[in-house]
Coordinates of C-alpha atoms in Angstrom, one line a residue:
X246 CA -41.6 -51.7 52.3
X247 CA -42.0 -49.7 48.7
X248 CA -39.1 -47.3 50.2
X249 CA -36.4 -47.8 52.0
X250 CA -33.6 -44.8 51.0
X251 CA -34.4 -41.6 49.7
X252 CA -35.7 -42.2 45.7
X253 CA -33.5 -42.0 42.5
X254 CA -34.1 -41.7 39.0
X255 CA -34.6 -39.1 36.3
X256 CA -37.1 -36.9 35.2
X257 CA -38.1 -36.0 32.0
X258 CA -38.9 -31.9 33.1
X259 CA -35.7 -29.9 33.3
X260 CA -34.7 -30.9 29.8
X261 CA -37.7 -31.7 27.7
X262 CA -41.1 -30.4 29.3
X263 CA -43.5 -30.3 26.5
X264 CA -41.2 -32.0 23.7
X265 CA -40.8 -35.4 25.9
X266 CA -41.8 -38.4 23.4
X267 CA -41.7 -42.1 23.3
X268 CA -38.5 -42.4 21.7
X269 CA -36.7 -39.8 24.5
X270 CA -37.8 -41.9 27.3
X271 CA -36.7 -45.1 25.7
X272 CA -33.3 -43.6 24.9
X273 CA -32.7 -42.2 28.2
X274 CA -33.6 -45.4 29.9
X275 CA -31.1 -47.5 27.5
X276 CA -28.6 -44.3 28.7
X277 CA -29.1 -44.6 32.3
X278 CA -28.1 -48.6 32.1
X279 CA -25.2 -47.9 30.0
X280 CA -23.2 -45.2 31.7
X281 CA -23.7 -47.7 34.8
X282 CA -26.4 -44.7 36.6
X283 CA -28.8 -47.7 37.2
X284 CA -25.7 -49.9 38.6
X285 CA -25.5 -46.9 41.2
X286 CA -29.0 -46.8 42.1
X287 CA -30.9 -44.3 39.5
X288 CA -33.9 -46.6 39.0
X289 CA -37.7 -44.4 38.4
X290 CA -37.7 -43.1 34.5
X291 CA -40.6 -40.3 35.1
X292 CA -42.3 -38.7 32.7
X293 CA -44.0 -35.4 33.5
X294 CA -46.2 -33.0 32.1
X295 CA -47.2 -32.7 28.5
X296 CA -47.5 -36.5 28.2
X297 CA -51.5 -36.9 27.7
X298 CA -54.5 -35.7 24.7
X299 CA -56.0 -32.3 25.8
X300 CA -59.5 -34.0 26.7
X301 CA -60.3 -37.2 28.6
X302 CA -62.1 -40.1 26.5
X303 CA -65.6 -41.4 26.2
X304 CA -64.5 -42.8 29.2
X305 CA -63.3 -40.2 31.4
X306 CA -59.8 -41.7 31.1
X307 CA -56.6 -40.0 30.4
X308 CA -55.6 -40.5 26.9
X309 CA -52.0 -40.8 26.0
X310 CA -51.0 -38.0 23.4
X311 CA -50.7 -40.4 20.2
X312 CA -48.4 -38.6 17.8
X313 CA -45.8 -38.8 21.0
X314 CA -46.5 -42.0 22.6
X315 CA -47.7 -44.0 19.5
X316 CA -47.4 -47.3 21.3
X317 CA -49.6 -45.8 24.3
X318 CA -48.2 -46.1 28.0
X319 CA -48.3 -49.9 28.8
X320 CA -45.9 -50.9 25.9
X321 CA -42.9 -48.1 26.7
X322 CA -44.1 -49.6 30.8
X323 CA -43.2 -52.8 29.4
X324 CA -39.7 -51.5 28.2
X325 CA -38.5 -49.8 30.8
X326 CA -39.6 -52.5 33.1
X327 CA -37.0 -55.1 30.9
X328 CA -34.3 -53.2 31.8
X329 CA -34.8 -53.3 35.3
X330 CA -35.9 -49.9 35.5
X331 CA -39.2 -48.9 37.0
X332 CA -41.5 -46.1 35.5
X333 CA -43.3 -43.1 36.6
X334 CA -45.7 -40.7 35.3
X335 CA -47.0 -37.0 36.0
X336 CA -50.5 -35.8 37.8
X337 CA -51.7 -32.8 38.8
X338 CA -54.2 -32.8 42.4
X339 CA -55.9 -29.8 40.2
X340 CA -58.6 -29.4 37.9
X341 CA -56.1 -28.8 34.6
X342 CA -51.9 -29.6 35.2
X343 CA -49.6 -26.8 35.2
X344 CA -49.7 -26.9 31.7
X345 CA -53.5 -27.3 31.3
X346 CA -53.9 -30.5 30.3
X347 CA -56.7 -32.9 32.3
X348 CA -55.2 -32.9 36.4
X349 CA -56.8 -35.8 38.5
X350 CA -59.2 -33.9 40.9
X351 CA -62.4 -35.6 41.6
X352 CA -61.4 -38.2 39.3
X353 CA -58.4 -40.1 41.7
X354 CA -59.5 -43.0 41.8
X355 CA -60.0 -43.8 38.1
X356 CA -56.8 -41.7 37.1
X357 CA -54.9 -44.1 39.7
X358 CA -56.2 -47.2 38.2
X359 CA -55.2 -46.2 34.4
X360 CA -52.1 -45.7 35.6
X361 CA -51.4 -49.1 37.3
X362 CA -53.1 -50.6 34.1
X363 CA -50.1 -49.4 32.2
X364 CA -48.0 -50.3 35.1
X365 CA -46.9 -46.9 36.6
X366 CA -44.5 -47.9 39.5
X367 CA -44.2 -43.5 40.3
X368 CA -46.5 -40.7 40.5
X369 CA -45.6 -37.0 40.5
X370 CA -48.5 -35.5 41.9
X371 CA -48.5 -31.3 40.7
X372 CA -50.5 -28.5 42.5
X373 CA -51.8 -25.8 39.9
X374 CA -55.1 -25.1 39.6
X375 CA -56.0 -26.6 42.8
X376 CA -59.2 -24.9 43.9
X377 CA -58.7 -22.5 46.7
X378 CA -62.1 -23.8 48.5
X379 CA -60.8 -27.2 48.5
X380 CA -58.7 -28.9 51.4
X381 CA -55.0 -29.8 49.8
X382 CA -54.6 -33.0 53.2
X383 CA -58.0 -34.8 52.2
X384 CA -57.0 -34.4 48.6
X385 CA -53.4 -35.9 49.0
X386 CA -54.7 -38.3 51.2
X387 CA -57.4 -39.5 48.8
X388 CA -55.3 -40.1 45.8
X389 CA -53.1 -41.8 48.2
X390 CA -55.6 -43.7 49.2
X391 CA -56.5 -44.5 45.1
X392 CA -53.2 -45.6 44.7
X393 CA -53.3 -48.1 46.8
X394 CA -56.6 -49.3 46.1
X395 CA -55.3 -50.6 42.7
X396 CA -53.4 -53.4 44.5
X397 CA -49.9 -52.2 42.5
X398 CA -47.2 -50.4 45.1
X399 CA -47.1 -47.0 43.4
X400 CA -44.6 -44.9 45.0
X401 CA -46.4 -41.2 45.7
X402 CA -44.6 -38.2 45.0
X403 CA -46.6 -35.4 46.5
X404 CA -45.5 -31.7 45.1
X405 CA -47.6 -28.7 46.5
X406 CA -44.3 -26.6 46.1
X407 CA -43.8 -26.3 50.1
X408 CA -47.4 -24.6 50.5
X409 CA -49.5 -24.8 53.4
X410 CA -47.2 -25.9 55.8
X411 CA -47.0 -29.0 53.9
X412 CA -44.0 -31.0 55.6
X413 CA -46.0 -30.8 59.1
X414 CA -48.8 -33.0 57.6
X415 CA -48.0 -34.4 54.3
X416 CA -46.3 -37.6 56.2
X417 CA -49.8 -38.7 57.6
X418 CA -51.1 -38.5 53.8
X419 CA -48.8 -41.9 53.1
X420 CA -47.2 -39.9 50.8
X421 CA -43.5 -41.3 50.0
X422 CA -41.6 -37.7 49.0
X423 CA -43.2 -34.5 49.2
X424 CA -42.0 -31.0 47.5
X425 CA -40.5 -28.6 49.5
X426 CA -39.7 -25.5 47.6
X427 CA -40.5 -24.0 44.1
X428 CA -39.2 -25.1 40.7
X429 CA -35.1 -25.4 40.7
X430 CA -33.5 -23.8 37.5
X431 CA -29.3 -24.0 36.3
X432 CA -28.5 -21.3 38.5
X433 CA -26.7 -21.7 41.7
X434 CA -28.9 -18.6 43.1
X435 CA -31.6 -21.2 42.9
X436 CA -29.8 -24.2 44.3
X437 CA -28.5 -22.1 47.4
X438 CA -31.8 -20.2 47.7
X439 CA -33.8 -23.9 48.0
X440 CA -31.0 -24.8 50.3
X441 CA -31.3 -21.6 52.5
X442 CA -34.8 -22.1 52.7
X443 CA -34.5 -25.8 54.4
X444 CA -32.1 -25.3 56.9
X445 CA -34.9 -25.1 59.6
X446 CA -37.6 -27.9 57.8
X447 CA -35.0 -30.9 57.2
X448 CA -35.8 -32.2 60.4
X449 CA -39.1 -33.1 58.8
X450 CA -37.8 -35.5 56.2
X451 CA -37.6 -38.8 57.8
X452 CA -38.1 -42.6 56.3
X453 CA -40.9 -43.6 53.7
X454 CA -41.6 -39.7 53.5
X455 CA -38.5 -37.7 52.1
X456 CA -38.4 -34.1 51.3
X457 CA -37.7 -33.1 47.8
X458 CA -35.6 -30.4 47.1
X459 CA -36.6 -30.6 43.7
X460 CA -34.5 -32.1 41.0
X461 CA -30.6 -32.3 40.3
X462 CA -29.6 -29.5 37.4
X463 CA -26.0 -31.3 37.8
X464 CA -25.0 -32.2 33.8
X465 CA -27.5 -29.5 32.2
X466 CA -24.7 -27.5 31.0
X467 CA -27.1 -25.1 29.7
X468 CA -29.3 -27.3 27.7
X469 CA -33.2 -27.6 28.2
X470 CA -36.4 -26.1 29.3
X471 CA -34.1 -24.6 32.4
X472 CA -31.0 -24.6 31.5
X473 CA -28.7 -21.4 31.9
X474 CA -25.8 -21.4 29.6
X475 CA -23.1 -20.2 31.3
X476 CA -24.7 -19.9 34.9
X477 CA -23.3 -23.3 36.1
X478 CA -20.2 -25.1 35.7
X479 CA -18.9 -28.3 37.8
X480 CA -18.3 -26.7 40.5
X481 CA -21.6 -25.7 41.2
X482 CA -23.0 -28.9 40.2
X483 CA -20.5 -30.4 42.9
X484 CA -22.1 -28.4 45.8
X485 CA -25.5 -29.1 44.6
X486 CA -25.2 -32.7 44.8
X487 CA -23.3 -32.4 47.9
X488 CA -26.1 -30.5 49.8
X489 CA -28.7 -32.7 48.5
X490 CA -27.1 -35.8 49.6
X491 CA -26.2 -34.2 52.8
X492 CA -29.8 -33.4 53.6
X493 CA -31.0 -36.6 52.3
X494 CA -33.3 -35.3 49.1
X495 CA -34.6 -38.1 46.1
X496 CA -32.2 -37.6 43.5
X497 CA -33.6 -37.7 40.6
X498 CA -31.7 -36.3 37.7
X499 CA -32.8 -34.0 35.1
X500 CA -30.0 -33.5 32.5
X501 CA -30.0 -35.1 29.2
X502 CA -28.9 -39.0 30.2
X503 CA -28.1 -39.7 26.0
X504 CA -25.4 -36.8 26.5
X505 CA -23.8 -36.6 29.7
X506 CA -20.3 -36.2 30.3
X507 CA -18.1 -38.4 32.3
X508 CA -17.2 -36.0 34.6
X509 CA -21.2 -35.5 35.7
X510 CA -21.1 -39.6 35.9
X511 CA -18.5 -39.5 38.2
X512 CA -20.2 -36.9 40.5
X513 CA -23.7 -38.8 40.6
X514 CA -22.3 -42.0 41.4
X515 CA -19.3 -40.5 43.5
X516 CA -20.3 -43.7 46.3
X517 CA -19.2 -41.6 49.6
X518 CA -21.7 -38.8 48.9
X519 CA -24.2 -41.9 47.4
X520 CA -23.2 -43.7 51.4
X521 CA -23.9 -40.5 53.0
X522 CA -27.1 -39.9 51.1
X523 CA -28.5 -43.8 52.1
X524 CA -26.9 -44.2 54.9
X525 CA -29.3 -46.6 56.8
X526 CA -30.5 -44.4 60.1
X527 CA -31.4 -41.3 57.0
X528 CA -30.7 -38.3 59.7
X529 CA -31.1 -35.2 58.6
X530 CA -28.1 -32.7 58.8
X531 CA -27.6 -29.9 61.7
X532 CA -26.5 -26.5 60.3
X533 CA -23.3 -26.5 63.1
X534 CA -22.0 -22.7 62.8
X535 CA -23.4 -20.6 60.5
X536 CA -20.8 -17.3 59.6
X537 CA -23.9 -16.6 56.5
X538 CA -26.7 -18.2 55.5
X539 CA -24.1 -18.0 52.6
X540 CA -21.1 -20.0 54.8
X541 CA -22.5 -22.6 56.5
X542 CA -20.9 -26.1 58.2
X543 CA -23.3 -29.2 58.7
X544 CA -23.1 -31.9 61.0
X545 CA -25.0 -35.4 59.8
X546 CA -25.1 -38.5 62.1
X547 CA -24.4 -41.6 60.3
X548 CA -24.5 -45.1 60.9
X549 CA -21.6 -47.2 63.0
X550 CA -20.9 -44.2 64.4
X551 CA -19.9 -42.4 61.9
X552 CA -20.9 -39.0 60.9
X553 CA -20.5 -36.6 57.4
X554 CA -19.1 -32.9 58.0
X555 CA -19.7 -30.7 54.8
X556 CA -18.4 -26.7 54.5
X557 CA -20.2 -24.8 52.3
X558 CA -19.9 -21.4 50.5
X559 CA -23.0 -20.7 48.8
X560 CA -21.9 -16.7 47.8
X561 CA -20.8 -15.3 44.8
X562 CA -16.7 -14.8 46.2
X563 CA -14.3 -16.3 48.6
X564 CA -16.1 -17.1 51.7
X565 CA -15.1 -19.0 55.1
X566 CA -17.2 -21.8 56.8
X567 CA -16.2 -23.7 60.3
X568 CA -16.8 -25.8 62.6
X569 CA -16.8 -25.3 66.1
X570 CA -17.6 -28.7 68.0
X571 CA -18.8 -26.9 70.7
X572 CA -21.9 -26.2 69.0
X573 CA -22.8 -29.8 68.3
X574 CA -22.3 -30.6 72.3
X575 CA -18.7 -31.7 71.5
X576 CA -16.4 -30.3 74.1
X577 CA -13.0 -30.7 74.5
X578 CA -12.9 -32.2 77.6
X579 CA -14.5 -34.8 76.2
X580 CA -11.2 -36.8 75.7
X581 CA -11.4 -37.9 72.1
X582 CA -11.9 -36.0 68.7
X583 CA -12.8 -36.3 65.2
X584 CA -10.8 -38.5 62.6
X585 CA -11.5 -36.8 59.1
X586 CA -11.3 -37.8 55.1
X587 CA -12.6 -35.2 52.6
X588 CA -14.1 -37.2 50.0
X589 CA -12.8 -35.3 47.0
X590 CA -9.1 -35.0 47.5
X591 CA -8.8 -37.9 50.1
X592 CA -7.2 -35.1 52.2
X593 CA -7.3 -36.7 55.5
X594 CA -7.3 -34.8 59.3
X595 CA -6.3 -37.3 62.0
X596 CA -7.1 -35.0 64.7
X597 CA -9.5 -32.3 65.5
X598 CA -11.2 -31.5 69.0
X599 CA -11.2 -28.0 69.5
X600 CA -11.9 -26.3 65.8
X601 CA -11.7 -26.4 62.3
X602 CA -12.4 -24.2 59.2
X603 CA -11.5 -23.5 55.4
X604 CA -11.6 -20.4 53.1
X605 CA -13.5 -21.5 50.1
X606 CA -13.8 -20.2 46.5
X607 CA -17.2 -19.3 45.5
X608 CA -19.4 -22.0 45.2
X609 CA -17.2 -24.3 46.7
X610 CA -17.5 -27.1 49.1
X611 CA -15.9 -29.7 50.8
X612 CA -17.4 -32.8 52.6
X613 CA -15.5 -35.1 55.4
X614 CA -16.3 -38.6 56.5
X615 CA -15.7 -39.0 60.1
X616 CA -15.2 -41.1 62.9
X617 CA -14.4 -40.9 66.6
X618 CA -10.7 -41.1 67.8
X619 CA -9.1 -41.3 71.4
X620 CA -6.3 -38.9 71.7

């Protein structure tokens, strides 16, 4: 099976965009294996738009842009590959990428063959310039269906932005991830807007066809294409990671690997948010109580019968978020409660049947691992 948890890695976008080269992608890669992100489980190195010549060849192929990849795409393939990373690349299922250069409509087929040539283990597939009279399913579906004609496992990451219904029929397209929501920027507004916006479609996201929340701004610290200065600190990078690994989203970074501080390494491979984000049944969360769209509790079933409980305050001051078990079908009759650790203090609750809550600081959160107790 090409997936089997939720996919992690890095992508070049948030940082780089157009001024991704060669030597960044090596770089980062030799970063991600040092700081001990590949140890963790970041493994795809993606490159995204911006990456090819503004014309196809003689040939109708996609032509690397040469004064940034002078070695062309097989060779830095080859290097990623020797650090045990894997390597994606950027598409587009329109007529031009979001940046206009050559997208893979009416040409899947040979554009998915180039790509295992140079040994492309990830494809971000874009949506601009998709022409309105054309049919977004058949097109999904057929470069899925290229992909897998090259013979190479090619993990497909579909990204129509959340249009057209997408996560009722994107699944049946073989696609492995799918886009659920516009472009994330460094600003919690955008992180707790995309979350907002999923509490109702998580129950889509199941194995070997994850939705993407888009990618982690966690570490920007206001450098790159979208970074903010100012607009995020750790705090908010905390909760963004938290409600991404809650809701079971790819994580795949977008900060500047070459430069990330230690306390940003310690939040992406904090292992009890990594458990909850793998664990092995991949349940989407239930939005509990809900005071807010702004202060919200979530409920996730876990394996061995274990479960993840985060609070969240997604507004701009102090806010309050609780849980009331009854509205998970917990009474308390039922003769037993909830054991509790929060994952970040290792505050630990030996007993709750009946309710619980926390006032939170702006932007705050706070996550529990849980099991069930007799009284």
């Amino acid at each position: 099976m090409l997936v089997t948890k939720p996919p992690m890695g890095w992508n070049s976008w948030n940082t780089f965009a157009g001024a991704v080269t060669d030597q960044v992608i090596r770089e980062t890669a030799d970063a991600i294996v040092s700081t001990g992100l590949k140890d963790a489980g970041y493994e795809y190195v993606v490159i995204d738009d911006v990456w090819s010549e503004r014309e196809r060849d003689e040939n109708g192929r996609m032509v690397p842009e040469h004064s940034k990849f002078p070695y062309g795409m097989k060779d830095l393939s080859d290097y990623v590959h020797s650090l045990g990373l894997k390597f994606g690349m950027y598409s587009c299922a329109g007529v031009r990428t979001c940046a206009y250069y050559p997208g893979s409509f009416d040409n899947e087929f040979l554009d998915a063959q180039t790509f295992a040539e140079w040994g492309v283990d990830f494809l971000k597939y874009d949506f601009c310039t998709f022409p309105k009279n054309a049919d977004p399913k058949a097109h999904y579906n057929r470069m899925s269906m290229a992909l897998k004609a090259t013979g190479r496992d090619i993990l497909f990451s579909a990204c129509n932005w959340g249009n057209d219904n997408v996560e009722t029929w994107i699944r049946s397209t073989g696609a492995h991830m799918y886009r659920s929501t516009g472009d994330i920027g460094e600003r919690f507004s955008a992180v707790a807007n995309i979350a907002k916006s999923q509490y109702d479609l998580w129950r889509y996201s199941a194995p070997n066809c994850y939705n993407d929340m888009d990618m982690l701004i966690c570490g920007m610290d206001g450098v790159g294409y979208v970074g903010h200065p100012g607009l995020c600190g750790d705090t908010e990078y905390k909760t963004h990671f938290a409600l991404w690994c809650m809701a079971g989203s790819p994580l795949m970074m977008g900060s500047d690997i070459r430069k990330i501080r230690k306390e940003t390494i310690d939040l992406l491979t904090n292992k009890d948010l990594l458990r909850i984000h793998a664990d092995p049944e991949h349940r989407p969360p239930i939005v509990s109580y809900m005071h807010t769209p702004d202060c919200v509790s979530m409920f996730k079933h876990m394996s061995n019968r274990q479960f993840a409980l985060g609070f969240f305050n997604l507004s701009d001051g102090n806010g309050r978020a609780d849980l009331r078990p009854w509205e998970i079908g917990f009474p308390t009759t039922a003769g037993f409660g909830l054991k509790l650790k929060e994952i970040f203090t290792g505050e630990v609750i030996d007993y709750v049947d009946d309710y619980i809550g926390f006032s939170l600081p702006a932007h705050d959160c706070k996550i529990f691992i849980g099991e069930y107790v007799t009284k």
